[in-house]
C-alpha cells in the first residue's frame, strides 16, 4: 500500500467558485498556453483521478496506457506541467496544485473572445487533433 502524503501543502487544490472542477483560469490566464497536447491530456487525467487534496499515485506505466503514450512523452508532459507550476511530482505521488495567482491575464485588446463558446472537451479534442481552439 502506498502511503500518500501532500507534496505541497501550501498549494492544495480547491474547488473553484465557478462551475467545474477544472478551473477556467487554465484557459483564461493561459496556464497551459505553452504546454503541448500530451501535457493537456496528462493534466486532465490527473485532475480526473486525483483525490480531494489533488493527490494521485497512478504509475507511469498505467498513465501511459490510459493516455496511449510512451514513457518519453509522459516524462516530457510531466516536465511541462511541473515547469508551469501546475503539478508537483515525487515518485510515485502526483499532486495537482492550486493554480498560481501570479499568472498574467491577457488583455481584452490582445486576445478578444470571439465566436461561439465551446466546452473544455471540445477544446481538448481540437488540441489533440492538432487544430486551433
CSV table of N, CA, C and O in Angstrom, one decimal:
chain,number,residue,atom,x,y,z
A,1,UNK,N,0.8,-1.2,0.0
A,1,UNK,CA,0.0,0.0,0.0
A,1,UNK,C,0.9,1.2,0.0
A,1,UNK,O,1.8,1.3,0.8
A,2,UNK,N,0.6,2.2,-0.8
A,2,UNK,CA,1.3,3.4,-0.9
A,2,UNK,C,0.8,4.4,0.1
A,2,UNK,O,-0.4,4.6,0.3
A,3,UNK,N,1.8,5.0,0.8
A,3,UNK,CA,1.4,6.0,1.8
A,3,UNK,C,1.4,7.4,1.2
A,3,UNK,O,2.4,7.9,0.8
A,4,UNK,N,0.2,7.9,0.9
A,4,UNK,CA,0.1,9.2,0.3
A,4,UNK,C,0.3,10.3,1.3
A,4,UNK,O,-0.1,10.2,2.4
A,5,UNK,N,1.0,11.3,0.8
A,5,UNK,CA,1.3,12.5,1.6
A,5,UNK,C,1.3,13.7,0.7
A,5,UNK,O,1.8,13.6,-0.5
A,6,UNK,N,0.8,14.8,1.1
A,6,UNK,CA,0.8,16.0,0.3
A,6,UNK,C,2.2,16.5,0.1
A,6,UNK,O,3.0,16.6,1.0
A,7,UNK,N,2.5,16.8,-1.2
A,7,UNK,CA,3.8,17.3,-1.5
A,7,UNK,C,4.0,18.8,-1.3
A,7,UNK,O,5.0,19.3,-0.9
A,8,UNK,N,2.9,19.5,-1.6
A,8,UNK,CA,2.9,21.0,-1.5
A,8,UNK,C,1.7,21.4,-0.7
A,8,UNK,O,0.7,21.8,-1.3
A,9,UNK,N,1.7,21.4,0.7
A,9,UNK,CA,0.5,21.8,1.5
A,9,UNK,C,0.1,23.2,1.2
A,9,UNK,O,-1.0,23.6,1.4
A,10,UNK,N,1.1,24.0,0.8
A,10,UNK,CA,0.7,25.4,0.5
A,10,UNK,C,-0.1,25.6,-0.7
A,10,UNK,O,-0.6,26.7,-1.0
A,11,UNK,N,-0.2,24.6,-1.5
A,11,UNK,CA,-0.9,24.7,-2.8
A,11,UNK,C,-2.0,23.6,-3.0
A,11,UNK,O,-2.2,23.1,-4.1
A,12,UNK,N,-2.7,23.3,-1.9
A,12,UNK,CA,-3.8,22.4,-2.0
A,12,UNK,C,-4.9,22.9,-3.0
A,12,UNK,O,-5.3,24.0,-2.9
A,13,UNK,N,-5.3,22.0,-3.8
A,13,UNK,CA,-6.3,22.3,-4.8
A,13,UNK,C,-7.7,22.5,-4.1
A,13,UNK,O,-8.0,21.8,-3.2
A,14,UNK,N,-8.4,23.5,-4.6
A,14,UNK,CA,-9.7,23.7,-4.1
A,14,UNK,C,-10.7,23.8,-5.2
A,14,UNK,O,-10.3,24.1,-6.3
A,15,UNK,N,-11.9,23.4,-4.9
A,15,UNK,CA,-13.0,23.5,-6.0
A,15,UNK,C,-13.2,25.0,-6.3
A,15,UNK,O,-13.4,25.8,-5.4
A,16,UNK,N,-13.0,25.4,-7.6
A,16,UNK,CA,-13.2,26.8,-7.9
A,16,UNK,C,-14.6,27.3,-7.7
A,16,UNK,O,-15.5,26.4,-7.7
A,17,UNK,N,-14.8,28.5,-7.5
A,17,UNK,CA,-16.1,29.1,-7.2
A,17,UNK,C,-17.0,29.1,-8.5
A,17,UNK,O,-18.2,29.3,-8.4
A,18,UNK,N,-16.3,28.9,-9.6
A,18,UNK,CA,-17.0,28.8,-10.9
A,18,UNK,C,-17.8,27.5,-11.0
A,18,UNK,O,-18.1,26.9,-10.0
A,19,UNK,N,-17.9,27.0,-12.2
A,19,UNK,CA,-18.8,25.9,-12.4
A,19,UNK,C,-18.2,24.5,-12.5
A,19,UNK,O,-18.9,23.6,-12.8
A,20,UNK,N,-16.9,24.3,-12.4
A,20,UNK,CA,-16.4,23.0,-12.6
A,20,UNK,C,-15.2,22.7,-11.8
A,20,UNK,O,-14.5,23.6,-11.2
A,21,UNK,N,-14.8,21.4,-11.7
A,21,UNK,CA,-13.5,21.0,-11.1
A,21,UNK,C,-12.3,21.6,-11.9
A,21,UNK,O,-11.3,21.9,-11.3
A,22,UNK,N,-12.4,21.6,-13.2
A,22,UNK,CA,-11.4,22.1,-14.0
A,22,UNK,C,-11.5,23.7,-14.0
A,22,UNK,O,-12.5,24.2,-14.6
A,23,UNK,N,-10.6,24.3,-13.4
A,23,UNK,CA,-10.6,25.8,-13.2
A,23,UNK,C,-10.5,26.5,-14.5
A,23,UNK,O,-9.6,26.3,-15.3
A,24,UNK,N,-11.5,27.3,-14.8
A,24,UNK,CA,-11.5,28.0,-16.1
A,24,UNK,C,-10.3,29.0,-16.3
A,24,UNK,O,-10.0,29.4,-17.4
A,25,UNK,N,-9.6,29.3,-15.2
A,25,UNK,CA,-8.4,30.1,-15.3
A,25,UNK,C,-7.3,29.4,-16.1
A,25,UNK,O,-6.4,30.1,-16.5
A,26,UNK,N,-7.3,28.1,-16.2
A,26,UNK,CA,-6.4,27.4,-17.0
A,26,UNK,C,-6.3,28.0,-18.4
A,26,UNK,O,-5.2,28.3,-19.0
A,27,UNK,N,-7.5,28.3,-19.0
A,27,UNK,CA,-7.5,28.9,-20.3
A,27,UNK,C,-7.4,30.5,-20.2
A,27,UNK,O,-6.6,31.1,-20.9
A,28,UNK,N,-8.2,31.0,-19.3
A,28,UNK,CA,-8.3,32.5,-19.3
A,28,UNK,C,-7.0,33.1,-18.9
A,28,UNK,O,-6.6,34.2,-19.4
A,29,UNK,N,-6.2,32.5,-18.0
A,29,UNK,CA,-4.9,33.0,-17.6
A,29,UNK,C,-3.8,32.4,-18.4
A,29,UNK,O,-2.6,32.6,-18.0
A,30,UNK,N,-4.1,31.6,-19.3
A,30,UNK,CA,-3.1,30.9,-20.2
A,30,UNK,C,-2.1,30.1,-19.5
A,30,UNK,O,-0.9,30.0,-19.9
A,31,UNK,N,-2.5,29.4,-18.5
A,31,UNK,CA,-1.6,28.5,-17.8
A,31,UNK,C,-1.1,27.3,-18.7
A,31,UNK,O,0.0,26.8,-18.4
A,32,UNK,N,-1.9,26.9,-19.6
A,32,UNK,CA,-1.5,25.8,-20.4
A,32,UNK,C,-1.0,26.2,-21.8
A,32,UNK,O,-0.8,25.4,-22.7
A,33,UNK,N,-0.9,27.5,-22.0
A,33,UNK,CA,-0.6,28.0,-23.4
A,33,UNK,C,0.7,27.4,-24.0
A,33,UNK,O,0.7,27.1,-25.2
A,34,UNK,N,1.7,27.3,-23.3
A,34,UNK,CA,3.0,26.8,-23.8
A,34,UNK,C,3.2,25.3,-23.5
A,34,UNK,O,4.3,24.9,-23.4
A,35,UNK,N,2.1,24.6,-23.2
A,35,UNK,CA,2.2,23.2,-23.0
A,35,UNK,C,1.6,22.4,-24.1
A,35,UNK,O,0.6,22.9,-24.7
A,36,UNK,N,2.2,21.3,-24.5
A,36,UNK,CA,1.7,20.5,-25.6
A,36,UNK,C,0.4,19.7,-25.3
A,36,UNK,O,0.0,19.6,-24.2
A,37,UNK,N,-0.1,19.1,-26.4
A,37,UNK,CA,-1.4,18.4,-26.2
A,37,UNK,C,-1.3,17.2,-25.2
A,37,UNK,O,-2.2,16.9,-24.5
A,38,UNK,N,-0.1,16.6,-25.1
A,38,UNK,CA,0.1,15.5,-24.2
A,38,UNK,C,0.1,16.0,-22.8
A,38,UNK,O,-0.5,15.4,-21.9
A,39,UNK,N,0.6,17.2,-22.6
A,39,UNK,CA,0.6,17.8,-21.2
A,39,UNK,C,-0.8,18.2,-20.8
A,39,UNK,O,-1.2,17.9,-19.7
A,40,UNK,N,-1.6,18.7,-21.8
A,40,UNK,CA,-3.1,18.9,-21.5
A,40,UNK,C,-3.8,17.6,-21.1
A,40,UNK,O,-4.5,17.6,-20.2
A,41,UNK,N,-3.5,16.6,-21.9
A,41,UNK,CA,-4.1,15.3,-21.6
A,41,UNK,C,-3.7,14.8,-20.2
A,41,UNK,O,-4.5,14.3,-19.5
A,42,UNK,N,-2.4,14.9,-19.9
A,42,UNK,CA,-1.9,14.4,-18.6
A,42,UNK,C,-2.6,15.2,-17.5
A,42,UNK,O,-3.0,14.7,-16.5
A,43,UNK,N,-2.7,16.5,-17.6
A,43,UNK,CA,-3.3,17.4,-16.6
A,43,UNK,C,-4.8,17.0,-16.4
A,43,UNK,O,-5.2,16.8,-15.3
A,44,UNK,N,-5.5,16.8,-17.5
A,44,UNK,CA,-6.9,16.4,-17.4
A,44,UNK,C,-7.0,15.0,-16.7
A,44,UNK,O,-7.9,14.8,-15.8
A,45,UNK,N,-6.2,14.1,-17.1
A,45,UNK,CA,-6.2,12.8,-16.4
A,45,UNK,C,-5.9,12.9,-14.9
A,45,UNK,O,-6.7,12.3,-14.1
A,46,UNK,N,-4.9,13.7,-14.5
A,46,UNK,CA,-4.6,13.8,-13.1
A,46,UNK,C,-5.7,14.5,-12.3
A,46,UNK,O,-6.0,14.1,-11.2
A,47,UNK,N,-6.3,15.5,-12.9
A,47,UNK,CA,-7.5,16.2,-12.3
A,47,UNK,C,-8.6,15.2,-12.1
A,47,UNK,O,-9.3,15.2,-11.1
A,48,UNK,N,-8.8,14.3,-13.1
A,48,UNK,CA,-9.9,13.4,-13.0
A,48,UNK,C,-9.7,12.3,-12.0
A,48,UNK,O,-10.6,11.9,-11.3
A,49,UNK,N,-8.5,11.8,-11.8
A,49,UNK,CA,-8.2,10.7,-10.9
A,49,UNK,C,-7.8,11.1,-9.5
A,49,UNK,O,-7.7,10.3,-8.6
A,50,UNK,N,-7.4,12.4,-9.3
A,50,UNK,CA,-6.9,12.9,-8.0
A,50,UNK,C,-7.9,12.9,-6.9
A,50,UNK,O,-9.1,13.0,-7.2
A,51,UNK,N,-7.5,12.7,-5.7
A,51,UNK,CA,-8.4,12.8,-4.6
A,51,UNK,C,-8.7,14.3,-4.2
A,51,UNK,O,-8.2,15.2,-4.9
A,52,UNK,N,-9.3,14.5,-3.1
A,52,UNK,CA,-9.7,15.9,-2.7
A,52,UNK,C,-8.5,16.8,-2.5
A,52,UNK,O,-8.7,18.0,-2.6
A,53,UNK,N,-7.4,16.2,-2.2
A,53,UNK,CA,-6.2,17.0,-2.0
A,53,UNK,C,-5.3,17.2,-3.2
A,53,UNK,O,-4.3,17.7,-3.2
A,54,UNK,N,-5.8,16.6,-4.3
A,54,UNK,CA,-5.1,16.7,-5.6
A,54,UNK,C,-4.1,15.6,-5.8
A,54,UNK,O,-3.3,15.7,-6.7
A,55,UNK,N,-4.1,14.6,-4.9
A,55,UNK,CA,-3.1,13.5,-5.0
A,55,UNK,C,-3.5,12.3,-5.8
A,55,UNK,O,-4.7,11.9,-5.8
A,56,UNK,N,-2.5,11.8,-6.5
A,56,UNK,CA,-2.7,10.6,-7.3
A,56,UNK,C,-1.4,9.8,-7.2
A,56,UNK,O,-0.4,10.3,-7.2
A,57,UNK,N,-1.6,8.4,-7.2
A,57,UNK,CA,-0.3,7.6,-7.3
A,57,UNK,C,-0.4,6.6,-8.4
A,57,UNK,O,0.1,5.5,-8.3
A,58,UNK,N,-1.1,7.0,-9.5
A,58,UNK,CA,-1.1,6.1,-10.7
A,58,UNK,C,0.4,5.9,-11.1
A,58,UNK,O,1.1,6.9,-11.2
A,59,UNK,N,0.8,4.7,-11.5
A,59,UNK,CA,2.1,4.5,-12.0
A,59,UNK,C,2.3,5.1,-13.4
A,59,UNK,O,1.3,5.3,-14.1
A,60,UNK,N,3.5,5.4,-13.8
A,60,UNK,CA,3.8,5.9,-15.1
A,60,UNK,C,3.3,4.9,-16.2
A,60,UNK,O,2.7,5.3,-17.2
A,61,UNK,N,3.5,3.6,-15.9
A,61,UNK,CA,3.0,2.6,-16.9
A,61,UNK,C,1.5,2.7,-17.1
A,61,UNK,O,1.0,2.6,-18.2
A,62,UNK,N,0.8,2.8,-16.0
A,62,UNK,CA,-0.6,2.9,-16.1
A,62,UNK,C,-1.1,4.2,-16.8
A,62,UNK,O,-2.0,4.2,-17.6
A,63,UNK,N,-0.5,5.3,-16.4
A,63,UNK,CA,-0.9,6.6,-17.1
A,63,UNK,C,-0.6,6.5,-18.6
A,63,UNK,O,-1.4,6.9,-19.4
A,64,UNK,N,0.6,6.0,-18.9
A,64,UNK,CA,1.0,5.8,-20.3
A,64,UNK,C,-0.1,5.0,-21.1
A,64,UNK,O,-0.4,5.3,-22.2
A,65,UNK,N,-0.5,3.9,-20.5
A,65,UNK,CA,-1.5,3.0,-21.1
A,65,UNK,C,-2.8,3.8,-21.3
A,65,UNK,O,-3.4,3.7,-22.3
A,66,UNK,N,-3.3,4.5,-20.2
A,66,UNK,CA,-4.5,5.2,-20.3
A,66,UNK,C,-4.5,6.3,-21.4
A,66,UNK,O,-5.5,6.6,-22.1
A,67,UNK,N,-3.4,7.0,-21.5
A,67,UNK,CA,-3.2,8.1,-22.5
A,67,UNK,C,-2.7,7.6,-23.8
A,67,UNK,O,-2.6,8.5,-24.7
A,68,UNK,N,-2.4,6.4,-23.9
A,68,UNK,CA,-1.8,5.8,-25.2
A,68,UNK,C,-0.6,6.6,-25.6
A,68,UNK,O,-0.5,7.0,-26.8
A,69,UNK,N,0.4,6.7,-24.7
A,69,UNK,CA,1.6,7.4,-25.0
A,69,UNK,C,2.8,6.6,-24.5
A,69,UNK,O,2.6,5.7,-23.7
A,70,UNK,N,4.0,6.9,-24.9
A,70,UNK,CA,5.2,6.2,-24.4
A,70,UNK,C,5.8,6.9,-23.2
A,70,UNK,O,5.4,8.0,-22.8
A,71,UNK,N,6.7,6.3,-22.5
A,71,UNK,CA,7.3,6.9,-21.3
A,71,UNK,C,8.1,8.2,-21.6
A,71,UNK,O,8.1,9.1,-20.7
A,72,UNK,N,8.6,8.4,-22.8
A,72,UNK,CA,9.3,9.6,-23.1
A,72,UNK,C,8.3,10.8,-23.2
A,72,UNK,O,8.5,11.8,-22.7
A,73,UNK,N,7.2,10.5,-23.9
A,73,UNK,CA,6.2,11.5,-24.0
A,73,UNK,C,5.6,11.9,-22.6
A,73,UNK,O,5.3,13.0,-22.3
A,74,UNK,N,5.4,10.9,-21.8
A,74,UNK,CA,4.9,11.1,-20.4
A,74,UNK,C,5.8,11.9,-19.6
A,74,UNK,O,5.4,12.9,-19.0
A,75,UNK,N,7.1,11.6,-19.7
A,75,UNK,CA,8.1,12.4,-18.9
A,75,UNK,C,8.1,13.8,-19.4
A,75,UNK,O,8.2,14.8,-18.6
A,76,UNK,N,8.1,14.1,-20.7
A,76,UNK,CA,8.1,15.4,-21.3
A,76,UNK,C,6.9,16.2,-20.8
A,76,UNK,O,7.0,17.4,-20.4
A,77,UNK,N,5.7,15.5,-20.9
A,77,UNK,CA,4.5,16.2,-20.4
A,77,UNK,C,4.5,16.6,-18.9
A,77,UNK,O,4.1,17.7,-18.5
A,78,UNK,N,5.0,15.6,-18.1
A,78,UNK,CA,5.2,15.9,-16.7
A,78,UNK,C,6.1,17.1,-16.5
A,78,UNK,O,5.8,18.0,-15.6
A,79,UNK,N,7.2,17.1,-17.2
A,79,UNK,CA,8.1,18.2,-17.0
A,79,UNK,C,7.5,19.6,-17.4
A,79,UNK,O,7.7,20.6,-16.8
A,80,UNK,N,6.7,19.6,-18.5
A,80,UNK,CA,6.0,20.8,-18.9
A,80,UNK,C,5.0,21.3,-17.8
A,80,UNK,O,5.0,22.5,-17.5
A,81,UNK,N,4.3,20.4,-17.2
A,81,UNK,CA,3.3,20.7,-16.1
A,81,UNK,C,4.1,21.2,-14.9
A,81,UNK,O,3.6,22.1,-14.2
A,82,UNK,N,5.2,20.6,-14.6
A,82,UNK,CA,6.0,21.0,-13.4
A,82,UNK,C,6.6,22.4,-13.7
A,82,UNK,O,6.6,23.2,-12.8
A,83,UNK,N,7.1,22.6,-14.9
A,83,UNK,CA,7.7,23.9,-15.2
A,83,UNK,C,6.6,25.0,-15.2
A,83,UNK,O,6.9,26.1,-14.8
A,84,UNK,N,5.4,24.7,-15.5
A,84,UNK,CA,4.3,25.6,-15.4
A,84,UNK,C,3.7,25.8,-14.0
A,84,UNK,O,2.7,26.5,-13.8
A,85,UNK,N,4.3,25.0,-13.0
A,85,UNK,CA,3.9,25.1,-11.6
A,85,UNK,C,2.4,24.6,-11.5
A,85,UNK,O,1.7,25.1,-10.6
A,86,UNK,N,2.0,23.6,-12.3
A,86,UNK,CA,0.7,23.1,-12.2
A,86,UNK,C,0.6,21.8,-11.5
A,86,UNK,O,-0.5,21.5,-11.0
A,87,UNK,N,1.7,21.1,-11.4
A,87,UNK,CA,1.7,19.8,-10.6
A,87,UNK,C,3.0,19.7,-9.9
A,87,UNK,O,4.0,20.4,-10.2
A,88,UNK,N,3.0,18.9,-8.8
A,88,UNK,CA,4.2,18.5,-8.1
A,88,UNK,C,4.3,17.0,-8.3
A,88,UNK,O,3.3,16.3,-8.4
A,89,UNK,N,5.5,16.5,-8.4
A,89,UNK,CA,5.7,15.1,-8.6
A,89,UNK,C,6.9,14.6,-7.8
A,89,UNK,O,8.0,15.2,-7.8
A,90,UNK,N,6.7,13.6,-7.0
A,90,UNK,CA,7.8,12.9,-6.3
A,90,UNK,C,7.4,11.4,-6.4
A,90,UNK,O,6.4,11.0,-5.7
A,91,UNK,N,8.1,10.7,-7.2
A,91,UNK,CA,7.7,9.3,-7.5
A,91,UNK,C,7.3,8.6,-6.2
A,91,UNK,O,8.1,8.6,-5.3
A,92,UNK,N,6.2,8.0,-6.1
A,92,UNK,CA,5.1,7.7,-7.1
A,92,UNK,C,3.9,8.7,-7.0
A,92,UNK,O,2.9,8.4,-7.5
A,93,UNK,N,4.1,9.8,-6.3
A,93,UNK,CA,3.0,10.7,-6.0
A,93,UNK,C,2.9,11.9,-6.9
A,93,UNK,O,3.9,12.6,-7.1
A,94,UNK,N,1.8,12.1,-7.5
A,94,UNK,CA,1.5,13.4,-8.3
A,94,UNK,C,0.6,14.2,-7.4
A,94,UNK,O,-0.3,13.7,-6.7
A,95,UNK,N,0.7,15.5,-7.4
A,95,UNK,CA,-0.2,16.4,-6.8
A,95,UNK,C,-0.6,17.5,-7.8
A,95,UNK,O,0.3,18.2,-8.3
A,96,UNK,N,-1.9,17.6,-8.1
A,96,UNK,CA,-2.4,18.7,-8.9
A,96,UNK,C,-2.4,19.9,-7.9
A,96,UNK,O,-3.0,19.9,-6.9
A,97,UNK,N,-1.7,21.0,-8.3
A,97,UNK,CA,-1.6,22.2,-7.5
A,97,UNK,C,-2.7,23.2,-7.7
A,97,UNK,O,-3.3,23.3,-8.8
A,98,UNK,N,-3.0,24.0,-6.7
A,98,UNK,CA,-3.9,25.1,-6.9
A,98,UNK,C,-3.2,26.0,-7.9
A,98,UNK,O,-1.9,26.1,-8.0
A,99,UNK,N,-3.9,26.6,-8.8
A,99,UNK,CA,-3.3,27.5,-9.8
A,99,UNK,C,-2.6,28.7,-9.2
A,99,UNK,O,-3.1,29.3,-8.3
A,100,UNK,N,-1.4,29.0,-9.8
A,100,UNK,CA,-0.7,30.2,-9.2
A,100,UNK,C,-1.5,31.4,-9.4
A,100,UNK,O,-2.2,31.6,-10.4
A,101,UNK,N,-1.5,32.3,-8.5
A,101,UNK,CA,-2.2,33.6,-8.6
A,101,UNK,C,-1.5,34.6,-9.4
A,101,UNK,O,-2.2,35.5,-10.0
A,102,UNK,N,-0.2,34.5,-9.6
A,102,UNK,CA,0.5,35.5,-10.3
A,102,UNK,C,0.5,35.3,-11.8
A,102,UNK,O,1.4,35.9,-12.5
A,103,UNK,N,-0.4,34.6,-12.4
A,103,UNK,CA,-0.4,34.4,-13.9
A,103,UNK,C,-0.8,35.7,-14.5
A,103,UNK,O,-1.5,36.5,-14.0
A,104,UNK,N,-0.2,35.9,-15.7
A,104,UNK,CA,-0.6,37.1,-16.4
A,104,UNK,C,-1.9,36.9,-17.1
A,104,UNK,O,-2.1,35.9,-17.8
A,105,UNK,N,-2.8,37.8,-16.9
A,105,UNK,CA,-4.1,37.8,-17.6
A,105,UNK,C,-4.1,38.5,-18.9
A,105,UNK,O,-3.6,39.6,-18.9
A,106,UNK,N,-4.4,37.8,-20.0
A,106,UNK,CA,-4.3,38.5,-21.3
A,106,UNK,C,-5.3,39.7,-21.3
A,106,UNK,O,-6.4,39.6,-20.8
A,107,UNK,N,-4.9,40.8,-21.9
A,107,UNK,CA,-5.8,41.9,-22.0
A,107,UNK,C,-6.8,41.7,-23.1
A,107,UNK,O,-6.6,40.9,-24.0
A,108,UNK,N,-7.9,42.3,-23.0
A,108,UNK,CA,-9.0,42.1,-23.9
A,108,UNK,C,-8.6,42.6,-25.3
A,108,UNK,O,-9.0,42.0,-26.3
A,109,UNK,N,-7.7,43.6,-25.4
A,109,UNK,CA,-7.3,44.1,-26.7
A,109,UNK,C,-6.3,43.1,-27.4
A,109,UNK,O,-6.2,43.0,-28.6
A,110,UNK,N,-5.6,42.3,-26.6
A,110,UNK,CA,-4.6,41.3,-27.2
A,110,UNK,C,-5.3,40.1,-27.7
A,110,UNK,O,-4.9,39.5,-28.7
A,111,UNK,N,-6.3,39.6,-27.0
A,111,UNK,CA,-7.0,38.4,-27.4
A,111,UNK,C,-8.5,38.5,-27.2
A,111,UNK,O,-9.0,38.0,-26.2
A,112,UNK,N,-9.2,39.1,-28.1
A,112,UNK,CA,-10.6,39.2,-27.9
A,112,UNK,C,-11.3,37.9,-28.0
A,112,UNK,O,-10.9,37.0,-28.8
A,113,UNK,N,-12.3,37.7,-27.2
A,113,UNK,CA,-13.1,36.5,-27.3
A,113,UNK,C,-14.1,36.6,-28.4
A,113,UNK,O,-14.8,37.6,-28.5
A,114,UNK,N,-14.1,35.7,-29.3
A,114,UNK,CA,-15.0,35.8,-30.4
A,114,UNK,C,-15.4,34.4,-30.8
A,114,UNK,O,-14.8,33.4,-30.5
A,115,UNK,N,-16.5,34.3,-31.5
A,115,UNK,CA,-17.0,33.0,-32.0
A,115,UNK,C,-17.8,32.4,-30.9
A,115,UNK,O,-18.0,32.9,-29.8
A,116,UNK,N,-18.4,31.2,-31.2
A,116,UNK,CA,-19.2,30.5,-30.3
A,116,UNK,C,-18.4,29.9,-29.1
A,116,UNK,O,-17.3,29.6,-29.2
A,117,UNK,N,-19.1,29.9,-27.9
A,117,UNK,CA,-18.5,29.2,-26.8
A,117,UNK,C,-18.4,27.7,-27.0
A,117,UNK,O,-19.2,27.2,-27.8
A,118,UNK,N,-17.3,27.1,-26.5
A,118,UNK,CA,-17.2,25.6,-26.6
A,118,UNK,C,-16.8,25.0,-25.3
A,118,UNK,O,-16.2,25.7,-24.4
A,119,UNK,N,-17.1,23.8,-25.2
A,119,UNK,CA,-16.8,23.1,-23.9
A,119,UNK,C,-15.3,22.8,-23.8
A,119,UNK,O,-14.5,22.8,-24.8
A,120,UNK,N,-14.8,22.5,-22.6
A,120,UNK,CA,-13.4,22.1,-22.4
A,120,UNK,C,-13.2,20.8,-23.2
A,120,UNK,O,-12.1,20.7,-23.8
A,121,UNK,N,-14.1,19.9,-23.3
A,121,UNK,CA,-13.9,18.7,-24.1
A,121,UNK,C,-13.7,19.0,-25.5
A,121,UNK,O,-12.8,18.4,-26.2
A,122,UNK,N,-14.4,20.0,-26.1
A,122,UNK,CA,-14.3,20.4,-27.5
A,122,UNK,C,-12.9,21.0,-27.7
A,122,UNK,O,-12.2,20.7,-28.7
A,123,UNK,N,-12.4,21.8,-26.8
A,123,UNK,CA,-11.1,22.4,-26.8
A,123,UNK,C,-10.1,21.4,-26.8
A,123,UNK,O,-9.1,21.4,-27.7
A,124,UNK,N,-10.2,20.4,-25.9
A,124,UNK,CA,-9.2,19.3,-25.8
A,124,UNK,C,-9.2,18.5,-27.1
A,124,UNK,O,-8.1,18.1,-27.6
A,125,UNK,N,-10.4,18.2,-27.6
A,125,UNK,CA,-10.4,17.4,-28.8
A,125,UNK,C,-9.7,18.1,-30.0
A,125,UNK,O,-8.9,17.5,-30.7
A,126,UNK,N,-9.9,19.4,-30.1
A,126,UNK,CA,-9.3,20.2,-31.1
A,126,UNK,C,-7.7,20.2,-30.9
A,126,UNK,O,-7.0,20.1,-31.9
A,127,UNK,N,-7.3,20.4,-29.7
A,127,UNK,CA,-5.9,20.4,-29.4
A,127,UNK,C,-5.3,19.0,-29.8
A,127,UNK,O,-4.2,19.0,-30.4
A,128,UNK,N,-5.9,18.0,-29.3
A,128,UNK,CA,-5.4,16.6,-29.6
A,128,UNK,C,-5.4,16.3,-31.1
A,128,UNK,O,-4.5,15.5,-31.5
A,129,UNK,N,-6.3,16.9,-31.8
A,129,UNK,CA,-6.3,16.7,-33.3
A,129,UNK,C,-5.4,17.6,-34.0
A,129,UNK,O,-5.3,17.5,-35.2
A,130,UNK,N,-4.7,18.5,-33.3
A,130,UNK,CA,-3.8,19.4,-33.9
A,130,UNK,C,-4.4,20.7,-34.5
A,130,UNK,O,-3.8,21.5,-35.2
A,131,UNK,N,-5.7,20.9,-34.2
A,131,UNK,CA,-6.4,22.1,-34.7
A,131,UNK,C,-6.3,23.3,-33.8
A,131,UNK,O,-5.8,23.2,-32.7
A,132,UNK,N,-6.8,24.4,-34.2
A,132,UNK,CA,-6.9,25.6,-33.3
A,132,UNK,C,-8.1,25.6,-32.5
A,132,UNK,O,-9.2,25.0,-32.9
A,133,UNK,N,-8.1,26.2,-31.3
A,133,UNK,CA,-9.3,26.3,-30.5
A,133,UNK,C,-9.9,27.7,-30.5
A,133,UNK,O,-9.3,28.6,-30.9
